[in-house]
XYZ file of C-alpha atoms in Angstrom:
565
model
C 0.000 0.000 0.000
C 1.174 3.599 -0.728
C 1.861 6.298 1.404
C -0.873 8.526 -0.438
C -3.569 5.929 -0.372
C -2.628 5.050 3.552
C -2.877 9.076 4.102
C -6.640 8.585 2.815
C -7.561 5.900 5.230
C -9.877 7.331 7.829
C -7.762 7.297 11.158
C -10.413 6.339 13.955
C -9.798 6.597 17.829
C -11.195 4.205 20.647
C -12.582 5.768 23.749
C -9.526 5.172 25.720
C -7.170 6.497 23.103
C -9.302 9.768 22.414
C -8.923 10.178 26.596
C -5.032 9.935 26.022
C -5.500 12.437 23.245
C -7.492 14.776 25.600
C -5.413 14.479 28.744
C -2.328 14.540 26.980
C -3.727 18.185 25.272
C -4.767 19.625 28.626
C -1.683 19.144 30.578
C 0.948 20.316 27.764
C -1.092 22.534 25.531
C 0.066 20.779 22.379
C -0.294 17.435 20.347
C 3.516 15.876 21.200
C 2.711 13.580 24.112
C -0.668 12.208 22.663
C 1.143 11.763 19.309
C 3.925 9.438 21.165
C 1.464 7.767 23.297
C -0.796 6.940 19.671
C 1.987 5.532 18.529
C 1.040 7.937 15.441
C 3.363 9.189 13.068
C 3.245 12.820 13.257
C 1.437 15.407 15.168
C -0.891 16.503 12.072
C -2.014 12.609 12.108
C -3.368 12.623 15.802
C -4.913 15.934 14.984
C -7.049 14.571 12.040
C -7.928 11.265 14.096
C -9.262 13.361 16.927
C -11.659 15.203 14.257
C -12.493 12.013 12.319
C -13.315 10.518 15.181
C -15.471 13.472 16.522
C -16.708 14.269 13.254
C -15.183 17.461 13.413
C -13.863 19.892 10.542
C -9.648 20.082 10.117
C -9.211 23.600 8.246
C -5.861 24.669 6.992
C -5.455 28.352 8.972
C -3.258 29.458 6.664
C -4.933 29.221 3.103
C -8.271 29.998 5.132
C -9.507 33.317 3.736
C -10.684 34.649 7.295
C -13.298 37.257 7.633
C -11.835 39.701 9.956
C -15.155 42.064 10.370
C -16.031 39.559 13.043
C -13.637 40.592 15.621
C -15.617 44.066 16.139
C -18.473 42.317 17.575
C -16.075 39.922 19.380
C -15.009 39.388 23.069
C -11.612 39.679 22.689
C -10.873 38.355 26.207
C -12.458 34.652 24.987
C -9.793 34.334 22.462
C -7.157 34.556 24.533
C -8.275 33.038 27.324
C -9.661 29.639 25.372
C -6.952 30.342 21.753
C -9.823 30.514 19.825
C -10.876 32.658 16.719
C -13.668 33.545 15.055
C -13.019 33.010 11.201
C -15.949 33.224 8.925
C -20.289 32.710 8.480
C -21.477 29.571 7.436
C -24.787 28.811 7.030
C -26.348 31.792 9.615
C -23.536 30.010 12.378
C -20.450 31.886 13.536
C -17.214 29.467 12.380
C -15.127 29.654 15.147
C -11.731 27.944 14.709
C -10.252 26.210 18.211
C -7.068 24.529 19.055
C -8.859 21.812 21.740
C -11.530 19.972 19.722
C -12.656 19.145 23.472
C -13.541 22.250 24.841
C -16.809 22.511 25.172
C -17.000 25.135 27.192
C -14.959 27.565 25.316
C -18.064 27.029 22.434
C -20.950 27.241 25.347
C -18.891 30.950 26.407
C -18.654 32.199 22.747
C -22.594 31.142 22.196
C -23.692 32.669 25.351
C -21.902 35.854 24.627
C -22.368 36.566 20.976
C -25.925 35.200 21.015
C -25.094 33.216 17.960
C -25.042 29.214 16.962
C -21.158 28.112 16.757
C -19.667 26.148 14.149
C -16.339 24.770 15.091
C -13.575 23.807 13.384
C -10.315 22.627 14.300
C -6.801 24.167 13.566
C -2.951 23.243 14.626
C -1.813 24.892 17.635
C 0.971 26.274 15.803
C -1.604 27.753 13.052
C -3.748 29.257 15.780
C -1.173 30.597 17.532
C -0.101 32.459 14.572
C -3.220 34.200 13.468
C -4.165 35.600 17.005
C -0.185 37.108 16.912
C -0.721 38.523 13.568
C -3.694 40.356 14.672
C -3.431 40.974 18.260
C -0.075 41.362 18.564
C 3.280 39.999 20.435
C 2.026 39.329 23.928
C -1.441 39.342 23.464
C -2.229 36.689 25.683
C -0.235 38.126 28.160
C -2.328 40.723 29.084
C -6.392 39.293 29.024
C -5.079 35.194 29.141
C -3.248 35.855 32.021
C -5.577 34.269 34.327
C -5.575 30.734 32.190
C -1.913 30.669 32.585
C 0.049 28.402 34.988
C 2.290 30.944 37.089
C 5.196 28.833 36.510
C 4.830 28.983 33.271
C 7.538 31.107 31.669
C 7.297 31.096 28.111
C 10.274 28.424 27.618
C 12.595 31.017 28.612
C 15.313 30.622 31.523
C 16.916 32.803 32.745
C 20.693 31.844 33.456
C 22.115 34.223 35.957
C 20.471 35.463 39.521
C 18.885 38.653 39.165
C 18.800 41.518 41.632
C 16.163 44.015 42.533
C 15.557 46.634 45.215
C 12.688 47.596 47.122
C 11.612 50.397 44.356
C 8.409 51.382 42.543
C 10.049 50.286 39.328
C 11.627 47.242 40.656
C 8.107 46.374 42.244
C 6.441 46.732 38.292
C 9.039 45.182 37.094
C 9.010 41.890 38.704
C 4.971 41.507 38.367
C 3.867 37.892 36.447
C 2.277 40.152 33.594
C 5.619 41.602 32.672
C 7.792 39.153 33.235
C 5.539 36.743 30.755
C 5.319 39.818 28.052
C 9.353 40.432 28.211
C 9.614 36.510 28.107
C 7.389 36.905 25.464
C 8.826 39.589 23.005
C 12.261 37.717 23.620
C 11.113 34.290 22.907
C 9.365 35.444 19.720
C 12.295 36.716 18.600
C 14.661 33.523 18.685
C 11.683 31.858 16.923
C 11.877 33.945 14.642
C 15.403 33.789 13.857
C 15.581 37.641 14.462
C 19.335 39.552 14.753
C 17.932 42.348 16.896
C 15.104 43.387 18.393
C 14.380 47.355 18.348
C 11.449 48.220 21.549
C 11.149 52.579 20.433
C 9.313 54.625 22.730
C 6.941 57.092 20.633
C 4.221 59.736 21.319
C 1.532 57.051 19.727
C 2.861 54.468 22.155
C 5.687 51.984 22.189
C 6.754 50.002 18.868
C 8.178 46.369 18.477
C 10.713 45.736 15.283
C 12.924 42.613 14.623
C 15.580 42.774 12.788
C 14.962 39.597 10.492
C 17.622 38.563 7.814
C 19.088 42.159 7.916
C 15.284 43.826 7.017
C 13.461 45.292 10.205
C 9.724 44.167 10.417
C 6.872 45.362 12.562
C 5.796 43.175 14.825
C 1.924 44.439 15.680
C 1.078 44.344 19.429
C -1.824 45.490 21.157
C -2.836 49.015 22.743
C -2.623 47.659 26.112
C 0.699 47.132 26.044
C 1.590 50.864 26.118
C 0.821 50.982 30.302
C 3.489 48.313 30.800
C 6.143 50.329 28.817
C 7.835 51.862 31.675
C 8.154 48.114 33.215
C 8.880 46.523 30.350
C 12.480 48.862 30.661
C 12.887 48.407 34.082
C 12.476 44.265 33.687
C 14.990 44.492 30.554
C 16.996 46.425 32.546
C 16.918 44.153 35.687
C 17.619 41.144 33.673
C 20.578 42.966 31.770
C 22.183 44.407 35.190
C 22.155 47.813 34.408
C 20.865 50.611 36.844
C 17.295 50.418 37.051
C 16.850 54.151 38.436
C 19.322 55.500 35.801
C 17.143 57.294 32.612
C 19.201 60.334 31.788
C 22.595 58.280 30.227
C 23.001 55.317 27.952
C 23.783 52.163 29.403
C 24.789 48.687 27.938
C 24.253 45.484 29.419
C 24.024 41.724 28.365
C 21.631 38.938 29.359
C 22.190 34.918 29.030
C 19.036 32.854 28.371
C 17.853 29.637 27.679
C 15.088 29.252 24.872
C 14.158 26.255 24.286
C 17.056 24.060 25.683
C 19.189 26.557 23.656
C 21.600 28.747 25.125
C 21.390 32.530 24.031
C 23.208 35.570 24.831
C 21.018 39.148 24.385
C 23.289 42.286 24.083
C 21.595 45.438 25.445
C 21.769 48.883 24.711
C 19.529 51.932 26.260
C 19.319 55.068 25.222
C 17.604 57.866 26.743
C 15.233 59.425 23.675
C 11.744 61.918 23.718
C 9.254 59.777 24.702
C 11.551 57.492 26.932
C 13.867 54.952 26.710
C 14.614 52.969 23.308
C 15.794 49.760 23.508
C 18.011 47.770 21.346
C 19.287 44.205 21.759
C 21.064 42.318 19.786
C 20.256 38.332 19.289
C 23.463 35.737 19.703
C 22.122 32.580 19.062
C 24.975 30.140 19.810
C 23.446 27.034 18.664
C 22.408 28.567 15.445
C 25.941 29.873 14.051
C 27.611 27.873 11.811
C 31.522 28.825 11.940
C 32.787 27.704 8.765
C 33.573 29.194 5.573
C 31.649 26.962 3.302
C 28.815 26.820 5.592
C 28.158 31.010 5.307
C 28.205 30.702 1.608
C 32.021 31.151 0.169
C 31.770 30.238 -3.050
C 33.895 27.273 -4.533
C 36.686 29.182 -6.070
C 36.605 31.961 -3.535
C 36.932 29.277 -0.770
C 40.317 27.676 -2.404
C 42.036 31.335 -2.781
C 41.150 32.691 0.790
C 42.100 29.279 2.295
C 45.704 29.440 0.697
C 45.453 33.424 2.138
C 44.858 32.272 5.659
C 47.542 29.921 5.105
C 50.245 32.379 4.821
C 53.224 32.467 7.710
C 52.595 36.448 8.051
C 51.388 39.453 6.648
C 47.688 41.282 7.399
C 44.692 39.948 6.122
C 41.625 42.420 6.651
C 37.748 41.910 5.968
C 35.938 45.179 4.821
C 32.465 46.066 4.485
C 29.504 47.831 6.385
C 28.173 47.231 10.139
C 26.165 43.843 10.113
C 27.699 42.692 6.904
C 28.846 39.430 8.203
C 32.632 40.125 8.600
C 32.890 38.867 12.446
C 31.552 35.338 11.203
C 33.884 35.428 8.367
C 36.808 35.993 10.831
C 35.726 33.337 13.409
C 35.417 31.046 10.250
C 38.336 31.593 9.171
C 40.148 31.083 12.508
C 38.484 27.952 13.065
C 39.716 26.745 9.535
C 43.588 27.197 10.917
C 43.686 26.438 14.710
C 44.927 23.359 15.853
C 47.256 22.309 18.525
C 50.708 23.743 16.862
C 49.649 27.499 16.685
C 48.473 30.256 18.995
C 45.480 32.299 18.709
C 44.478 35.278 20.173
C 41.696 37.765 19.529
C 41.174 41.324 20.760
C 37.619 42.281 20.185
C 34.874 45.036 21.187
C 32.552 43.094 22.201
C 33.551 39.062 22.017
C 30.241 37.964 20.418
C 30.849 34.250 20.648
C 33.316 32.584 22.504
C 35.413 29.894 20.602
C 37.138 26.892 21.634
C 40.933 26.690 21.598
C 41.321 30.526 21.029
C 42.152 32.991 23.557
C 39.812 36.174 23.303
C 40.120 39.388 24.476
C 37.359 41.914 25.914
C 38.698 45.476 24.900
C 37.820 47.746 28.059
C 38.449 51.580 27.177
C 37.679 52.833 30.544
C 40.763 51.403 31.998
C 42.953 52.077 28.783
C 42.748 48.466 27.114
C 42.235 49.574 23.727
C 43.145 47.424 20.499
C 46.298 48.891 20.703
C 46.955 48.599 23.900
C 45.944 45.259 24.544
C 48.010 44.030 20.611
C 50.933 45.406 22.243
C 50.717 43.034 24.852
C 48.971 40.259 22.627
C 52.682 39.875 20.868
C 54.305 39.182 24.412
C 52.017 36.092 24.893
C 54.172 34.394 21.659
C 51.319 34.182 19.454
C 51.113 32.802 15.941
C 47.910 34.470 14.762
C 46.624 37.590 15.763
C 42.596 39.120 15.189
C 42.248 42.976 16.162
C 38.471 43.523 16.259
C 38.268 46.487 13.996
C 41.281 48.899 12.885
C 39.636 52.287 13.728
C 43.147 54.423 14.399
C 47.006 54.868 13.291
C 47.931 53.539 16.253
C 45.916 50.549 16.048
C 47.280 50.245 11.903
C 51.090 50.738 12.973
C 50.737 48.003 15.617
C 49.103 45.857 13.445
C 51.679 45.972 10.212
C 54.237 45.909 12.683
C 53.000 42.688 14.112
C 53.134 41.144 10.279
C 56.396 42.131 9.671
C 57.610 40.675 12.888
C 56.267 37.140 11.894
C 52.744 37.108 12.931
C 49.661 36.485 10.938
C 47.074 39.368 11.437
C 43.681 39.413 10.926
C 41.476 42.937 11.376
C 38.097 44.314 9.557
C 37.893 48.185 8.157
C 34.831 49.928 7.359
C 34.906 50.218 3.620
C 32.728 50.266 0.579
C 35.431 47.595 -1.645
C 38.311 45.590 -1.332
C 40.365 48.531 -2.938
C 39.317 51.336 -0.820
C 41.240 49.492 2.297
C 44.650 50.420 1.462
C 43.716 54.118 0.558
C 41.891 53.991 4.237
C 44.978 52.806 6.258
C 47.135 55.544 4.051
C 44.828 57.783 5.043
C 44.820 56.887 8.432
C 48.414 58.078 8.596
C 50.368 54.407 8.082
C 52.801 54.803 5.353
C 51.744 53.671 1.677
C 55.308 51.615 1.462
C 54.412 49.473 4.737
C 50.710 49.124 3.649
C 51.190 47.795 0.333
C 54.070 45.527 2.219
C 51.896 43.885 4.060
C 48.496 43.251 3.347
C 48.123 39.779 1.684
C 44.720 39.812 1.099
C 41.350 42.233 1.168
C 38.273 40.528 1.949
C 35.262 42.659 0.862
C 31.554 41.171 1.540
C 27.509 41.788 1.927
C 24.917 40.058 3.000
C 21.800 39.220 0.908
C 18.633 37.078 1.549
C 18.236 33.572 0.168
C 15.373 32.779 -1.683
C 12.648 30.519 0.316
C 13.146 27.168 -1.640
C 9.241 26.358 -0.510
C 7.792 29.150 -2.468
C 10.629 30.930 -4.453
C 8.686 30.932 -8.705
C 10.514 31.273 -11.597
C 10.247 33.940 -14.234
C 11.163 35.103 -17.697
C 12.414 38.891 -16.756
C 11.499 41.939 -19.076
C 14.987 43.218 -20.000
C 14.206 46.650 -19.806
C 13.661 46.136 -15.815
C 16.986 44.568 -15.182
C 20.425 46.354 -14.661
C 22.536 47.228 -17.719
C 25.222 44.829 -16.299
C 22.985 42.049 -15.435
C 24.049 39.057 -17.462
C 21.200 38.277 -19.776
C 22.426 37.132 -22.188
C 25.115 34.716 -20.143
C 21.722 33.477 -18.854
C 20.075 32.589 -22.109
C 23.232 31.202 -23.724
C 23.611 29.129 -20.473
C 19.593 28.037 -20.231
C 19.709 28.946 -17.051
C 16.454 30.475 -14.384
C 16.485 33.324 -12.309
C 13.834 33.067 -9.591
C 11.471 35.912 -7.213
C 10.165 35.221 -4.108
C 5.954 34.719 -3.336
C 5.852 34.001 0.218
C 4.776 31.526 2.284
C 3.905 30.013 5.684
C 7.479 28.772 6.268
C 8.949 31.597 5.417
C 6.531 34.081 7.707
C 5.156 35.482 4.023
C 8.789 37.291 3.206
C 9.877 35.586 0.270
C 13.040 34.884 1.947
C 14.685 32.442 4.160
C 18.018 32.871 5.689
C 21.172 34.773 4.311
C 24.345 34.303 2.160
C 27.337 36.412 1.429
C 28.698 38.014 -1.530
C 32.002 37.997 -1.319
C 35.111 39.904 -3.469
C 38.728 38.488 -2.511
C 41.044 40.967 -3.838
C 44.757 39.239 -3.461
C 47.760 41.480 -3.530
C 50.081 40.802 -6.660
C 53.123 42.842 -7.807
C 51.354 45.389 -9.663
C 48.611 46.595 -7.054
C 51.740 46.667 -4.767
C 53.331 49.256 -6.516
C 49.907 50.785 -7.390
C 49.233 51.134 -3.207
C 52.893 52.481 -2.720
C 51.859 55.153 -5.505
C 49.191 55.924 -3.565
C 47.041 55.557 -6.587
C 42.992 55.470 -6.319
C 41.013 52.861 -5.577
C 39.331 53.045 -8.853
C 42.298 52.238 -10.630
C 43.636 49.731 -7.987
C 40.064 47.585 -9.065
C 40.940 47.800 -12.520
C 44.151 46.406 -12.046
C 42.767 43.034 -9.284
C 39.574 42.524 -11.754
C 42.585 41.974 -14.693
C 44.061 39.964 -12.556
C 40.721 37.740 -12.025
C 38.787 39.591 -9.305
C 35.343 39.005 -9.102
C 33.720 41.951 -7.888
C 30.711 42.123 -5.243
C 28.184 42.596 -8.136
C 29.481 39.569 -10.347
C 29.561 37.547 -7.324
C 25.670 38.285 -6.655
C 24.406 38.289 -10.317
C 26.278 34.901 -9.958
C 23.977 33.551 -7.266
C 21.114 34.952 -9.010
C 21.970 32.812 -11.679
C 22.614 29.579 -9.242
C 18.505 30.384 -7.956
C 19.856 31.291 -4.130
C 19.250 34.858 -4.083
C 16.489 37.521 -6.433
C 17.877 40.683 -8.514
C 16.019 42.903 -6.392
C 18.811 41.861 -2.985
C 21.609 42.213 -4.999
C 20.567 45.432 -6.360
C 20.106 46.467 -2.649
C 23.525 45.940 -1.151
C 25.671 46.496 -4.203
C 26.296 49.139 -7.155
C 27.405 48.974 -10.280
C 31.087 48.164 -10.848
């Protein structure tokens, strides 16, 4: 027998088995249990036995076209207190999708206070869950559900160091179940969603929720009555992150270490006193999510072979350029974890350490006691190391300790804030190194961007009108080829963005004779391109039109981190 014509077999439940299902669903508010217990294969198969068996409707939430004109005449409070919604009219009956097939009494409440005959249907928990976020917001049920919450229920979130509080009005907010479930909440949310950073901005119209999800913000909605517990929403973040809870004139940074899930995260906070109050940013580390390796974050074949035979090299610098949140720490830890092993030495000066790595020694740069990047280099290259990573170049002093540490025998690795490959060695001239010493030195120039990756669920192919495309898209390499480009639609696995996940561009520019000479000159970087795209240089746009080609990424990204060569 075939899997399809199995899937078609009705799946019918004794008595004793549908009590398993229903006891199971009570105590842990989802279908896992009852699903081991039935011995069934997956959680959507118990949930279609329970409704064959009770002759109940399974509806697909999210290709259900729901009629949201019913929620004016609704009591909120009922949907989050029983995760139910109403979702369309059918037949004079309100259709009123539910979660627990056995709750009658969530049906008798809606009945009794709409004055209307219910029609229930059943949806996933997951489903559910979903649509009341999308339209009542991030912590919805914290506010009117509340009450049908167990008080030691925390959201799946742990956290992992002892937090302190004092006697104060704030403190006293701050610690109430309400806010500690909404903060648990908003943080939880996030990790699910696989957000970078999470942006809470106080305004005149009330407080507003962004993630930061594959390097595009999105608004996350949440409801009105969130606005009274902005003020303790701050004080709990700032509890949690150790900062001063009665401090709201200065800025203050802090860092909080959760568990999600089983998994262990580290939150970076930073507060800033603005108009309306306080706005909060925090930055997501996800430690079980990051995958430190160079072919894992997207190098591309060819790219990988030259920048491995780079990181190779005895000495000389090696830097990684490109804009804030462009990737170029994970590049770096990558690249690290490509050469340690148990002959070398490794040690890292950073501001902050993001992740900590095994078998390399990391430092925390501190500025209010003087342990800069230059400081702490210069005492880096007493500790006998073989490689060296300086956080970020940012001064001479920091440049002329780290060339001198390459021509001494080490091999350095730093980042620069610049729009190409080329425009480094004009940067550290500029910075007042000496052109003769730059070009001496640097080995390599790592320039990169990050772009979304199509959602392979729902990504469509299309023929593209040439006038819409760039004049240095390769059209007719694509034709000649056969090959697709893709554009994304949207879906329920990819939260409706098109997109799933990111991947670099990259543009390895490798220092030869001539763009030695050209960097002693202290030519342009204009002309310095020129001379490492002769010499086989794929620049950031190639490299993206290149993974438009390969269906990973749409023209649209590309044209939004990169311009024309």
């Amino acid at each position: 027998m075939t899997s399809a014509e199995t899937a078609l077999e009705p799946l019918l439940l004794d008595a004793r088995q549908l009590r398993i299902a229903r006891e199971a669903l009570a105590e842990d508010g989802h279908w896992a249990r009852a699903t081991s217990e039935l011995g069934l294969p997956t959680e959507d198969d118990t949930l279609r036995a329970v409704c064959e068996t009770l002759g109940l409707d399974l509806v697909d939430l999210s290709k259900y076209d729901v009629d949201l004109s019913l929620m004016d005449q609704f009591p909120v409070k009922l949907i989050h207190r029983h995760s139910i919604f109403p979702i369309g009219k059918e037949h004079g009956s309100l259709v009123v999708a539910t979660k627990n097939p056995f709750d009658l009494h969530a049906l008798d409440a809606v009945g009794a206070a709409t004055g209307q005959s219910v029609h229930p249907v059943v949806a996933s928990v997951d489903e559910l869950n979903k649509l009341i976020k999308t339209h009542l917001g991030v912590g919805a049920e914290t506010i009117d559900g509340l009450i049908a919450q167990k008080e030691e229920d925390n959201g799946g979130i742990e956290v992992l160091e002892e937090l302190e509080w004092d006697q104060s009005e704030d403190s006293e907010m701050a610690q109430e179940a309400s806010v500690v479930r909404l903060v648990n909440e908003i943080l939880g949310e996030a990790v699910e969603a696989r957000a970078s950073d999470i942006h809470l901005e106080c305004q005149a119209a009330g407080m507003k929720l962004r993630y930061r999800i594959d390097g595009v913000l999105q608004r996350q909605p949440i409801p009105p009555e969130v606005n009274r517990f902005q003020a303790a929403i701050i004080s709990r973040l700032k509890i949690m992150s150790k900062m001063n809870i009665a401090e709201k004139r200065v800025p203050q940074d802090g860092r909080i270490k959760l568990r999600v899930s089983g998994r262990e995260v580290d939150i970076r906070v930073s507060m800033i006193p603005m108009l309306h109050g306080e706005g909060v940013v925090m930055r997501v580390l996800d430690k079980d999510k990051m995958n430190f390796s160079l072919q894992g974050i997207g190098m591309d074949a060819d790219i990988y072979g030259q920048f491995q035979k780079l990181i190779s090299l005895p000495h000389g610098i090696i830097l990684v350029t490109g804009p804030t949140g462009s990737g170029k720490t994970t590049t770096l830890y990558s690249a690290l974890n490509e050469i340690k092993n148990e002959e070398n030495k490794i040690i890292t000066t950073e501001d902050p350490i993001e992740y900590q790595l095994e078998g390399i020694n990391q430092i925390q740069v501190h500025h209010k006691v003087g342990l800069t990047f230059a400081a702490s280099l210069r005492a880096i290259l007493r500790h006998d190391p073989d490689v060296v990573l300086v956080g970020e170049i940012r001064d001479q002093e920091t440049a002329e300790n780290a060339i001198q540490a390459s021509l001494t025998g080490h091999l350095v690795f730093s980042t620069l804030h610049t729009n190409d490959a080329a425009g480094a060695f004009m940067r550290l001239v500029d910075m007042g190194v000496e052109p003769f010493l730059v070009s001496s030195t640097v080995e390599g120039i790592m320039a990169q961007r990050l772009v979304r990756t199509l959602c392979r669920e729902c990504r469509e192919v299309y023929e593209p009108v040439p006038d819409d495309l760039p004049q240095d898209f390769p059209l007719q390499a694509m034709r000649d080829e056969g090959l697709q480009i893709y554009r994304p639609v949207g879906c329920r696995a990819c939260r409706n963005a098109g997109y799933a996940g990111r991947v670099g561009l990259y543009e390895l520019l490798r220092t030869n004779d001539e763009i030695r000479q050209l960097a002693t000159d202290r030519t342009s970087s204009t002309v310095v391109k020129a001379a490492a795209m002769r010499a086989g240089m794929q620049s950031l746009r190639q490299n993206g039109w290149r993974k438009v080609l390969e269906g990973r990424t749409s023209v649209d990204e590309v044209l939004r981190v990169s311009k024309e060569d």
